[in-house]
Amino acid sequence: MFLSARSIIRFAALAVAATSLGGCSFLGMNFAMNQMSEKECLMRAMYFESNRSSAEGMLAVGTVVMNRMHDSRYPKTVCGVVGQKNQFAQGVLSKPMTDSGAVLASQVADQVMRGQRHPGVQNAQHFHTAGLRFPYNNMFYVLEAGGNEFYEKRSVR
């Protein structure tokens, strides 16, 4: 079967529209970040990084995102921070959110966007899975929540 140029263009346009709405890629180009609101980017970071375990864990992750956003070393938008390469879970901006954790993430994202922060996170801009240990002496741990340990990087004296 032979497709006309018009049919191919129409198919490509539909494919791009469908994949960008789902946060997927088409021909290696990711359209998701340009389509998402700041709230959705925050929501996705909290959903995928906190094991969807608790509002406290999600709030802590959201606080880290906001702490980074207000630091000159990081992008100035939520989506920019969340979309930084090798900083958050792989596929954070493209994988589907499939369970009720998405509802909780949406509620907590609203709170974070209105200014709420987890007081235990303090100025931490980093976290990793709870229970892991690394041989660096500049990691000052401030909180464990949502399956993660949150820490500040401090200079060693």
Coordinates of C-alpha atoms in Angstrom, one line a residue:
M1 CA 0.0 0.0 0.0
F2 CA 1.4 3.4 -1.0
L3 CA 0.8 6.4 1.2
S4 CA 0.6 9.9 -0.2
A5 CA 2.9 12.7 1.2
R6 CA -0.2 14.3 2.7
S7 CA -1.1 11.0 4.6
I8 CA 2.5 10.7 5.8
I9 CA 2.5 14.3 7.1
R10 CA -0.9 13.7 8.8
F11 CA 0.3 10.5 10.4
A12 CA 3.5 12.2 11.7
A13 CA 1.5 15.1 13.1
L14 CA -0.8 12.7 14.9
A15 CA 2.1 10.7 16.3
V16 CA 3.8 13.8 17.6
A17 CA 0.6 15.0 19.2
A18 CA -0.1 11.7 20.8
T19 CA 3.4 11.1 22.2
S20 CA 3.8 14.6 23.5
L21 CA 0.6 14.4 25.4
G22 CA 1.7 11.2 26.9
G23 CA 5.1 12.5 27.7
C24 CA 6.8 10.1 25.3
S25 CA 9.3 10.6 22.6
F26 CA 9.0 10.5 18.8
L27 CA 12.0 9.9 16.7
G28 CA 14.2 10.6 19.7
M29 CA 12.7 14.0 20.5
N30 CA 11.1 14.6 23.8
F31 CA 8.2 16.9 23.7
A32 CA 6.9 16.4 27.2
M33 CA 8.8 19.0 29.2
N34 CA 7.6 21.8 26.9
Q35 CA 4.0 20.7 27.4
M36 CA 4.0 20.3 31.2
S37 CA 3.1 22.8 33.8
E38 CA 5.4 23.5 36.7
K39 CA 3.0 21.6 39.0
E40 CA 3.1 18.5 36.8
C41 CA 6.9 18.5 36.7
L42 CA 6.9 18.8 40.5
M43 CA 4.2 16.2 40.9
R44 CA 6.2 13.7 38.8
A45 CA 9.4 14.2 40.7
M46 CA 7.5 13.6 44.0
Y47 CA 5.6 10.6 42.6
F48 CA 8.6 8.8 41.2
E49 CA 11.2 9.7 43.9
S50 CA 9.2 9.1 47.1
N51 CA 8.0 5.6 46.3
R52 CA 4.5 7.1 46.5
S53 CA 4.7 6.1 50.2
S54 CA 3.6 9.2 52.1
A55 CA 2.7 12.8 51.9
E56 CA 5.7 13.5 54.1
G57 CA 8.1 11.9 51.6
M58 CA 6.6 13.7 48.7
L59 CA 6.8 17.0 50.5
A60 CA 10.4 16.4 51.3
V61 CA 11.2 15.7 47.6
G62 CA 9.2 18.8 46.6
T63 CA 11.2 20.9 49.1
V64 CA 14.5 19.7 47.5
V65 CA 13.2 20.7 44.1
M66 CA 12.3 24.2 45.4
N67 CA 15.7 24.5 47.2
R68 CA 17.5 23.8 44.0
M69 CA 15.4 26.2 42.0
H70 CA 16.4 29.0 44.3
D71 CA 20.1 28.2 44.0
S72 CA 22.0 29.9 41.1
R73 CA 23.8 26.5 40.3
Y74 CA 20.5 25.0 39.1
P75 CA 17.8 26.0 36.5
K76 CA 15.3 28.6 37.6
T77 CA 12.1 26.6 36.9
V78 CA 10.7 23.5 38.4
C79 CA 10.6 21.7 35.1
G80 CA 14.2 22.8 34.5
V81 CA 15.3 21.3 37.8
V82 CA 13.4 18.1 37.5
G83 CA 14.5 17.7 33.8
Q84 CA 18.2 18.0 34.6
K85 CA 20.1 15.0 33.3
N86 CA 21.0 12.4 35.8
Q87 CA 19.4 14.2 38.8
F88 CA 16.1 12.5 39.2
A89 CA 14.6 9.1 38.4
Q90 CA 15.1 8.0 34.8
G91 CA 11.9 8.8 32.8
V92 CA 10.6 11.1 35.5
L93 CA 9.0 13.4 32.9
S94 CA 7.9 10.6 30.5
K95 CA 6.7 7.5 32.4
P96 CA 3.0 7.2 33.1
M97 CA 1.7 7.7 36.6
T98 CA -0.6 4.8 37.0
D99 CA -1.8 4.5 40.6
S100 CA -3.5 6.5 43.3
G101 CA -0.2 8.0 44.3
A102 CA -0.7 10.5 41.5
V103 CA -3.7 11.9 43.4
L104 CA -1.6 12.4 46.5
A105 CA 1.3 13.8 44.4
S106 CA -1.1 16.4 42.9
Q107 CA -2.4 17.4 46.4
V108 CA 1.1 17.8 47.8
A109 CA 2.4 19.6 44.7
D110 CA -0.4 22.2 45.2
Q111 CA 0.9 22.7 48.8
V112 CA 4.5 23.1 47.7
M113 CA 3.5 25.5 44.9
R114 CA 1.7 27.6 47.6
G115 CA 4.9 27.7 49.7
Q116 CA 4.7 24.8 52.0
R117 CA 8.1 23.1 52.8
H118 CA 9.2 20.2 54.9
P119 CA 10.9 21.7 57.9
G120 CA 13.2 18.7 58.3
V121 CA 14.7 19.1 54.9
Q122 CA 16.1 22.5 55.8
N123 CA 18.5 23.6 53.0
A124 CA 19.1 20.1 51.6
Q125 CA 19.4 19.9 47.9
H126 CA 20.2 16.2 47.6
F127 CA 18.8 12.8 48.6
H128 CA 19.2 9.1 47.9
T129 CA 17.5 5.8 48.8
A130 CA 17.4 5.2 52.5
G131 CA 19.9 2.7 53.8
L132 CA 22.6 3.4 51.2
R133 CA 25.9 4.7 52.5
F134 CA 28.7 6.5 50.6
P135 CA 32.3 7.2 51.6
Y136 CA 32.0 11.0 51.4
N137 CA 32.5 13.0 54.5
N138 CA 30.7 16.1 53.1
M139 CA 27.2 14.6 53.3
F140 CA 25.3 16.0 56.3
Y141 CA 22.1 14.1 56.8
V142 CA 19.0 16.0 57.9
L143 CA 16.0 13.8 57.4
E144 CA 14.8 10.3 56.4
A145 CA 11.3 10.3 54.8
G146 CA 9.5 8.5 52.0
G147 CA 12.2 5.9 51.5
N148 CA 14.9 8.5 51.0
E149 CA 17.6 10.2 53.1
F150 CA 18.0 13.9 52.6
Y151 CA 21.3 15.7 53.0
E152 CA 23.2 18.9 52.6
K153 CA 26.6 19.0 51.0
R154 CA 28.9 20.9 53.3
S155 CA 32.6 21.7 53.1
V156 CA 34.8 19.5 55.3
R157 CA 36.7 21.5 57.9

